[in-house]
Amino acid sequence: MSDLSVVEICAGAGGQSLGLHLAGFRHRLAVELDPTAASTLRYNLGRLAEEDDAVAQPHVAVGDVADERVWTPAEHPNVSLLAGGVPCPPFSVAGKQLGSSDERDLFAWAVEAAGQMQPDAILLENVAGLASTKFSGYRQAVVDRLSELGYLAAWQILQAKDYGVPQLRPRFVLVGLRPEHAPYFRWPEPKPATDTVGTRLYDLMAANGWRGAEEWARRANGIAPTLVGGSKKHGGPDLGPTRARAQWRALGVDGLGIANMAPGAEAPVTLLPKLTVDMTARLQGWYGAEYDWHFLGGKTARYRQIGNAFPPPVARAVGTSIAAALRKEGAPVERPPAEAVVHDPVYRTLRSAATPLTAARIAKLSGGRLTTDEVTRAVQNLDRDFEVTVRTVRGEAAFVLGEWRAFRGQDGHLRHLAFASRRSRAQVS
């Protein structure tokens, strides 16, 4: 049995769960809102536990991760890792990018959960949209809060195609470690995918005798665009918006829907086939004996579980790097102190200011690195995620940075309204 334990939040159907298991972590608890995804997770984690001859089955809690009736972070101390794929819509370019104003945002809440649990390491992943300039203040607040809690944190965009997954799927990954472990952490080395969509899926596409499968595989000679799982607020089982469907068509795939089965022998050789759920799972990294995983539910539910997942090989690569750091393997590398990690200098300046500051004053304090216009745009971005008060100082607008709007468990937050009824909870994903 492994000496490394994990509590996983917003676990979905288990893409990250499987990757972390293969990296050597064993689940104490997984928490997931969607009952069908939780059933998939319970089934597969239970099977893995049996293979380990584990005495106890991992517990899967079903419900809102921020509801203390579902679980209480403080009751899970002494865990090696807190991991999670907190909801992506608040930061996704496919949505409105409302950040803290989106009731689904749980990133800041996860940081506070880590503060209650005090794990040795933290792993949180999200869409690449969180890496954009408009969320630099949000990222700075996360890093600074983790520093207050005793962690050195770093962000990195990881491409799924660099870890054996034939799909264009960038993920923005946060890893936080205690100072004694941080020097031993290294981001995983890329191991680019060698498969194309065609080579990965040929046997499945030919399974029912379709005579066009071989030619189709030659045409599908690139990696897939990003699989889009959708949400309960929007859409059913298809392969994404119009632009994505055009990219799928260039690979010989009809992206408007998911097929029940592969084409049969009677299908035209020139058919533009749809993918099945099993095919999408392969493209997400569930491929090969050690990545065996059984998805429960109907077609739409299964595809949504797959399309919203953190690819298991990517999770495995990051988990392996975290495990090595926790065991202090390899030579340590000096890391910059937390105060040297700057994502948003305007946020930092306003947060530490004792008096209101004008854009010109902030630009001057930056030592010439920022213009007044750049400061003004940065303040506009901050106003989405933080309370920004504007005052007049000598006839000029001056700014005061107030509370972070992000949900961290506080009473009276707009998120509570979204979860006030069973019907509302079913629509938040």
mmCIF file of C-alpha atoms in Angstrom, residues 52-318:
data_model
loop_
_atom_site.group_PDB
_atom_site.id
_atom_site.type_symbol
_atom_site.label_atom_id
_atom_site.label_comp_id
_atom_site.label_asym_id
_atom_site.label_seq_id
_atom_site.Cartn_x
_atom_site.Cartn_y
_atom_site.Cartn_z
ATOM 1 C CA ASP A 52 -4.828 -3.272 -3.717
ATOM 2 C CA ASP A 53 -6.352 -5.670 -1.151
ATOM 3 C CA ALA A 54 -7.341 -2.566 0.785
ATOM 4 C CA VAL A 55 -9.151 -3.137 4.069
ATOM 5 C CA ALA A 56 -11.530 -0.201 3.531
ATOM 6 C CA GLN A 57 -13.218 1.144 0.406
ATOM 7 C CA PRO A 58 -12.602 4.829 -0.424
ATOM 8 C CA HIS A 59 -15.555 6.978 0.600
ATOM 9 C CA VAL A 60 -17.322 8.938 -2.146
ATOM 10 C CA ALA A 61 -19.457 11.774 -0.792
ATOM 11 C CA VAL A 62 -22.216 13.070 -3.059
ATOM 12 C CA GLY A 63 -23.362 16.669 -2.936
ATOM 13 C CA ASP A 64 -22.187 20.266 -2.905
ATOM 14 C CA VAL A 65 -18.515 20.231 -1.927
ATOM 15 C CA ALA A 66 -18.983 23.440 0.078
ATOM 16 C CA ASP A 67 -21.846 22.003 2.152
ATOM 17 C CA GLU A 68 -20.640 20.844 5.567
ATOM 18 C CA ARG A 69 -23.465 18.324 5.640
ATOM 19 C CA VAL A 70 -21.639 16.542 2.809
ATOM 20 C CA TRP A 71 -18.146 16.699 4.326
ATOM 21 C CA THR A 72 -16.064 18.925 6.585
ATOM 22 C CA PRO A 73 -12.487 19.763 5.500
ATOM 23 C CA ALA A 74 -11.253 20.187 9.064
ATOM 24 C CA GLU A 75 -12.118 16.546 9.767
ATOM 25 C CA HIS A 76 -9.497 15.378 7.241
ATOM 26 C CA PRO A 77 -6.103 16.468 8.571
ATOM 27 C CA ASN A 78 -2.786 14.716 7.950
ATOM 28 C CA VAL A 79 -3.500 13.993 4.295
ATOM 29 C CA SER A 80 -0.686 14.071 1.740
ATOM 30 C CA LEU A 81 -2.618 15.860 -1.000
ATOM 31 C CA LEU A 82 -5.754 17.913 -1.512
ATOM 32 C CA ALA A 83 -6.636 17.717 -5.209
ATOM 33 C CA GLY A 84 -9.506 18.927 -7.329
ATOM 34 C CA GLY A 85 -10.786 20.031 -10.676
ATOM 35 C CA VAL A 86 -12.913 22.929 -9.475
ATOM 36 C CA PRO A 87 -15.561 24.206 -11.950
ATOM 37 C CA CYS A 88 -14.217 25.700 -15.177
ATOM 38 C CA PRO A 89 -17.108 27.877 -16.503
ATOM 39 C CA PRO A 90 -16.143 30.953 -14.409
ATOM 40 C CA PHE A 91 -12.886 31.227 -16.394
ATOM 41 C CA SER A 92 -13.633 29.538 -19.718
ATOM 42 C CA VAL A 93 -13.448 31.538 -22.947
ATOM 43 C CA ALA A 94 -16.441 29.449 -24.065
ATOM 44 C CA GLY A 95 -18.495 31.220 -21.393
ATOM 45 C CA LYS A 96 -18.858 34.743 -20.020
ATOM 46 C CA GLN A 97 -15.695 34.559 -17.865
ATOM 47 C CA LEU A 98 -17.468 36.030 -14.856
ATOM 48 C CA GLY A 99 -14.773 34.848 -12.451
ATOM 49 C CA SER A 100 -15.772 35.460 -8.844
ATOM 50 C CA SER A 101 -19.229 36.606 -9.930
ATOM 51 C CA ASP A 102 -20.060 33.141 -11.256
ATOM 52 C CA GLU A 103 -21.844 31.078 -8.601
ATOM 53 C CA ARG A 104 -19.897 28.005 -9.720
ATOM 54 C CA ASP A 105 -16.509 29.465 -8.766
ATOM 55 C CA LEU A 106 -14.884 27.302 -6.086
ATOM 56 C CA PHE A 107 -11.186 28.022 -6.529
ATOM 57 C CA ALA A 108 -10.893 30.406 -3.574
ATOM 58 C CA TRP A 109 -13.053 28.099 -1.463
ATOM 59 C CA ALA A 110 -10.666 25.205 -2.216
ATOM 60 C CA VAL A 111 -7.749 27.300 -0.980
ATOM 61 C CA GLU A 112 -9.572 27.915 2.312
ATOM 62 C CA ALA A 113 -10.354 24.190 2.559
ATOM 63 C CA ALA A 114 -6.617 23.546 2.295
ATOM 64 C CA GLY A 115 -6.106 25.968 5.160
ATOM 65 C CA GLN A 116 -8.432 23.881 7.335
ATOM 66 C CA MET A 117 -6.919 20.546 6.313
ATOM 67 C CA GLN A 118 -3.248 21.517 6.130
ATOM 68 C CA PRO A 119 -2.231 18.852 3.573
ATOM 69 C CA ASP A 120 1.380 18.462 2.518
ATOM 70 C CA ALA A 121 0.508 19.453 -1.052
ATOM 71 C CA ILE A 122 -2.302 20.986 -3.116
ATOM 72 C CA LEU A 123 -3.210 20.291 -6.746
ATOM 73 C CA LEU A 124 -5.953 22.297 -8.452
ATOM 74 C CA GLU A 125 -6.575 22.352 -12.198
ATOM 75 C CA ASN A 126 -8.713 24.477 -14.476
ATOM 76 C CA VAL A 127 -9.026 25.828 -17.992
ATOM 77 C CA ALA A 128 -6.312 27.928 -19.620
ATOM 78 C CA GLY A 129 -8.630 30.950 -19.469
ATOM 79 C CA LEU A 130 -7.612 31.423 -15.839
ATOM 80 C CA ALA A 131 -4.093 32.200 -17.104
ATOM 81 C CA SER A 132 -5.291 35.289 -18.995
ATOM 82 C CA THR A 133 -4.411 38.839 -17.992
ATOM 83 C CA LYS A 134 -7.974 39.560 -16.891
ATOM 84 C CA PHE A 135 -7.576 37.069 -14.020
ATOM 85 C CA SER A 136 -4.067 38.070 -12.924
ATOM 86 C CA GLY A 137 -5.428 39.655 -9.742
ATOM 87 C CA TYR A 138 -7.390 36.499 -8.965
ATOM 88 C CA ARG A 139 -4.239 34.397 -9.386
ATOM 89 C CA GLN A 140 -2.268 36.797 -7.223
ATOM 90 C CA ALA A 141 -4.863 36.559 -4.469
ATOM 91 C CA VAL A 142 -4.674 32.744 -4.614
ATOM 92 C CA VAL A 143 -0.865 32.656 -4.441
ATOM 93 C CA ASP A 144 -0.721 35.235 -1.643
ATOM 94 C CA ARG A 145 -3.380 33.443 0.410
ATOM 95 C CA LEU A 146 -1.563 30.128 0.018
ATOM 96 C CA SER A 147 1.621 31.839 1.203
ATOM 97 C CA GLU A 148 -0.233 33.002 4.331
ATOM 98 C CA LEU A 149 -1.288 29.370 4.858
ATOM 99 C CA GLY A 150 2.310 28.154 4.590
ATOM 100 C CA TYR A 151 2.599 27.021 0.952
ATOM 101 C CA LEU A 152 4.786 27.935 -1.991
ATOM 102 C CA ALA A 153 2.572 27.822 -5.063
ATOM 103 C CA ALA A 154 3.223 27.780 -8.794
ATOM 104 C CA TRP A 155 1.024 27.781 -11.888
ATOM 105 C CA GLN A 156 1.749 26.109 -15.206
ATOM 106 C CA ILE A 157 -0.155 25.498 -18.445
ATOM 107 C CA LEU A 158 0.172 21.828 -19.358
ATOM 108 C CA GLN A 159 -0.801 20.536 -22.781
ATOM 109 C CA ALA A 160 -2.448 17.115 -22.823
ATOM 110 C CA LYS A 161 -0.756 16.354 -26.152
ATOM 111 C CA ASP A 162 2.600 16.590 -24.352
ATOM 112 C CA TYR A 163 1.673 13.663 -22.107
ATOM 113 C CA GLY A 164 0.493 11.043 -24.568
ATOM 114 C CA VAL A 165 -3.073 12.300 -25.124
ATOM 115 C CA PRO A 166 -3.913 12.934 -28.814
ATOM 116 C CA GLN A 167 -5.976 16.017 -28.074
ATOM 117 C CA LEU A 168 -5.408 19.766 -27.980
ATOM 118 C CA ARG A 169 -6.349 20.268 -24.342
ATOM 119 C CA PRO A 170 -4.436 22.895 -22.341
ATOM 120 C CA ARG A 171 -4.991 22.828 -18.582
ATOM 121 C CA PHE A 172 -3.896 25.453 -16.078
ATOM 122 C CA VAL A 173 -2.482 23.648 -13.075
ATOM 123 C CA LEU A 174 -1.716 24.991 -9.606
ATOM 124 C CA VAL A 175 0.636 23.080 -7.310
ATOM 125 C CA GLY A 176 1.257 24.230 -3.748
ATOM 126 C CA LEU A 177 3.804 22.634 -1.442
ATOM 127 C CA ARG A 178 5.222 23.166 2.010
ATOM 128 C CA PRO A 179 8.600 24.962 1.989
ATOM 129 C CA GLU A 180 10.394 21.743 2.962
ATOM 130 C CA HIS A 181 8.996 19.932 -0.092
ATOM 131 C CA ALA A 182 8.854 22.726 -2.691
ATOM 132 C CA PRO A 183 12.571 22.563 -3.647
ATOM 133 C CA TYR A 184 12.076 18.966 -4.787
ATOM 134 C CA PHE A 185 9.187 19.682 -7.141
ATOM 135 C CA ARG A 186 9.708 19.735 -10.889
ATOM 136 C CA TRP A 187 7.010 20.027 -13.503
ATOM 137 C CA PRO A 188 6.770 16.770 -15.448
ATOM 138 C CA GLU A 189 8.851 16.435 -18.597
ATOM 139 C CA PRO A 190 6.775 16.362 -21.794
ATOM 140 C CA LYS A 191 6.309 13.022 -23.535
ATOM 141 C CA PRO A 192 4.443 14.025 -26.700
ATOM 142 C CA ALA A 193 1.620 11.939 -28.105
ATOM 143 C CA THR A 194 2.602 9.712 -31.015
ATOM 144 C CA ASP A 195 -0.957 8.641 -31.819
ATOM 145 C CA THR A 196 -3.328 10.545 -34.075
ATOM 146 C CA VAL A 197 -7.103 10.406 -33.870
ATOM 147 C CA GLY A 198 -6.990 7.782 -36.604
ATOM 148 C CA THR A 199 -4.407 5.471 -35.037
ATOM 149 C CA ARG A 200 -5.997 5.754 -31.591
ATOM 150 C CA LEU A 201 -9.508 4.963 -32.831
ATOM 151 C CA TYR A 202 -9.071 2.750 -35.915
ATOM 152 C CA ASP A 203 -9.948 -0.564 -34.234
ATOM 153 C CA LEU A 204 -13.083 0.914 -32.637
ATOM 154 C CA MET A 205 -14.176 2.551 -35.888
ATOM 155 C CA ALA A 206 -13.708 -0.761 -37.742
ATOM 156 C CA ALA A 207 -15.315 -2.926 -35.028
ATOM 157 C CA ASN A 208 -18.643 -3.359 -36.860
ATOM 158 C CA GLY A 209 -17.124 -4.080 -40.263
ATOM 159 C CA TRP A 210 -17.138 -0.588 -41.793
ATOM 160 C CA ARG A 211 -15.172 -0.831 -45.036
ATOM 161 C CA GLY A 212 -14.212 2.843 -44.910
ATOM 162 C CA ALA A 213 -12.388 2.626 -41.567
ATOM 163 C CA GLU A 214 -8.877 2.296 -42.952
ATOM 164 C CA GLU A 215 -9.196 5.270 -45.291
ATOM 165 C CA TRP A 216 -10.874 7.229 -42.502
ATOM 166 C CA ALA A 217 -7.922 6.544 -40.170
ATOM 167 C CA ARG A 218 -5.518 7.899 -42.796
ATOM 168 C CA ARG A 219 -7.596 11.059 -43.068
ATOM 169 C CA ALA A 220 -7.793 11.496 -39.284
ATOM 170 C CA ASN A 221 -4.052 12.044 -39.120
ATOM 171 C CA GLY A 222 -3.930 14.811 -36.517
ATOM 172 C CA ILE A 223 -4.734 15.295 -32.856
ATOM 173 C CA ALA A 224 -8.271 16.065 -31.727
ATOM 174 C CA PRO A 225 -9.552 19.517 -30.817
ATOM 175 C CA THR A 226 -10.605 19.968 -27.212
ATOM 176 C CA LEU A 227 -13.424 17.659 -26.130
ATOM 177 C CA VAL A 228 -16.209 19.768 -24.652
ATOM 178 C CA GLY A 229 -18.315 18.050 -22.029
ATOM 179 C CA GLY A 230 -20.786 20.882 -21.687
ATOM 180 C CA SER A 231 -22.787 21.515 -18.543
ATOM 181 C CA LYS A 232 -26.298 21.102 -17.223
ATOM 182 C CA LYS A 233 -26.894 24.736 -18.066
ATOM 183 C CA HIS A 234 -25.982 24.354 -21.725
ATOM 184 C CA GLY A 235 -26.020 21.708 -24.422
ATOM 185 C CA GLY A 236 -26.195 17.982 -24.910
ATOM 186 C CA PRO A 237 -23.749 15.393 -26.212
ATOM 187 C CA ASP A 238 -21.872 16.918 -29.132
ATOM 188 C CA LEU A 239 -18.256 17.773 -29.791
ATOM 189 C CA GLY A 240 -18.425 21.484 -29.190
ATOM 190 C CA PRO A 241 -19.286 24.814 -30.863
ATOM 191 C CA THR A 242 -19.214 25.553 -34.586
ATOM 192 C CA ARG A 243 -15.460 26.197 -34.779
ATOM 193 C CA ALA A 244 -14.665 22.916 -33.035
ATOM 194 C CA ARG A 245 -17.037 21.015 -35.294
ATOM 195 C CA ALA A 246 -15.201 22.421 -38.327
ATOM 196 C CA GLN A 247 -11.937 21.114 -36.879
ATOM 197 C CA TRP A 248 -13.515 17.708 -36.328
ATOM 198 C CA ARG A 249 -14.807 17.705 -39.900
ATOM 199 C CA ALA A 250 -11.279 18.286 -41.178
ATOM 200 C CA LEU A 251 -10.356 15.052 -39.366
ATOM 201 C CA GLY A 252 -13.248 13.191 -40.969
ATOM 202 C CA VAL A 253 -15.568 13.332 -37.949
ATOM 203 C CA ASP A 254 -19.141 14.590 -37.717
ATOM 204 C CA GLY A 255 -19.094 16.590 -34.498
ATOM 205 C CA LEU A 256 -22.831 17.192 -34.299
ATOM 206 C CA GLY A 257 -23.724 14.542 -31.741
ATOM 207 C CA ILE A 258 -22.397 11.248 -30.364
ATOM 208 C CA ALA A 259 -23.116 7.902 -32.047
ATOM 209 C CA ASN A 260 -24.559 4.876 -30.284
ATOM 210 C CA MET A 261 -22.208 2.544 -32.153
ATOM 211 C CA ALA A 262 -19.493 2.467 -34.800
ATOM 212 C CA PRO A 263 -20.545 2.349 -38.484
ATOM 213 C CA GLY A 264 -21.625 -1.047 -39.785
ATOM 214 C CA ALA A 265 -20.638 -2.945 -42.926
ATOM 215 C CA GLU A 266 -23.538 -1.399 -44.826
ATOM 216 C CA ALA A 267 -22.375 2.194 -44.136
ATOM 217 C CA PRO A 268 -21.017 4.106 -47.164
ATOM 218 C CA VAL A 269 -17.233 4.142 -47.463
ATOM 219 C CA THR A 270 -17.426 7.930 -47.734
ATOM 220 C CA LEU A 271 -19.427 8.321 -44.505
ATOM 221 C CA LEU A 272 -18.444 11.125 -42.140
ATOM 222 C CA PRO A 273 -18.830 9.141 -38.899
ATOM 223 C CA LYS A 274 -19.680 10.369 -35.440
ATOM 224 C CA LEU A 275 -17.630 9.267 -32.452
ATOM 225 C CA THR A 276 -19.026 6.911 -29.831
ATOM 226 C CA VAL A 277 -18.657 7.492 -26.100
ATOM 227 C CA ASP A 278 -15.917 4.837 -25.962
ATOM 228 C CA MET A 279 -14.008 6.662 -28.670
ATOM 229 C CA THR A 280 -14.129 9.958 -26.786
ATOM 230 C CA ALA A 281 -12.826 8.185 -23.668
ATOM 231 C CA ARG A 282 -9.791 7.014 -25.634
ATOM 232 C CA LEU A 283 -9.124 10.519 -26.884
ATOM 233 C CA GLN A 284 -9.297 11.762 -23.292
ATOM 234 C CA GLY A 285 -6.550 9.342 -22.232
ATOM 235 C CA TRP A 286 -8.477 6.305 -21.035
ATOM 236 C CA TYR A 287 -6.479 3.940 -23.225
ATOM 237 C CA GLY A 288 -4.682 0.710 -22.365
ATOM 238 C CA ALA A 289 -5.043 -1.840 -19.579
ATOM 239 C CA GLU A 290 -3.865 0.344 -16.717
ATOM 240 C CA TYR A 291 -6.303 3.092 -17.727
ATOM 241 C CA ASP A 292 -9.304 0.771 -17.732
ATOM 242 C CA TRP A 293 -12.402 2.636 -16.444
ATOM 243 C CA HIS A 294 -16.123 1.877 -16.562
ATOM 244 C CA PHE A 295 -18.567 4.778 -16.994
ATOM 245 C CA LEU A 296 -22.108 4.545 -15.644
ATOM 246 C CA GLY A 297 -25.246 6.299 -16.874
ATOM 247 C CA GLY A 298 -26.859 7.057 -20.210
ATOM 248 C CA LYS A 299 -25.019 8.276 -23.290
ATOM 249 C CA THR A 300 -25.270 11.979 -22.489
ATOM 250 C CA ALA A 301 -24.212 11.459 -18.862
ATOM 251 C CA ARG A 302 -21.253 9.267 -19.837
ATOM 252 C CA TYR A 303 -20.044 11.659 -22.517
ATOM 253 C CA ARG A 304 -20.353 14.611 -20.144
ATOM 254 C CA GLN A 305 -18.273 12.741 -17.540
ATOM 255 C CA ILE A 306 -15.572 12.079 -20.121
ATOM 256 C CA GLY A 307 -15.622 15.480 -21.800
ATOM 257 C CA ASN A 308 -15.247 17.374 -18.508
ATOM 258 C CA ALA A 309 -12.396 15.220 -17.186
ATOM 259 C CA PHE A 310 -8.767 15.978 -16.446
ATOM 260 C CA PRO A 311 -6.984 13.480 -18.758
ATOM 261 C CA PRO A 312 -5.661 10.629 -16.572
ATOM 262 C CA PRO A 313 -2.150 10.582 -18.145
ATOM 263 C CA VAL A 314 -1.711 14.298 -17.405
ATOM 264 C CA ALA A 315 -2.929 13.856 -13.821
ATOM 265 C CA ARG A 316 -0.562 10.918 -13.483
ATOM 266 C CA ALA A 317 2.399 12.974 -14.694
ATOM 267 C CA VAL A 318 1.704 15.835 -12.271
#
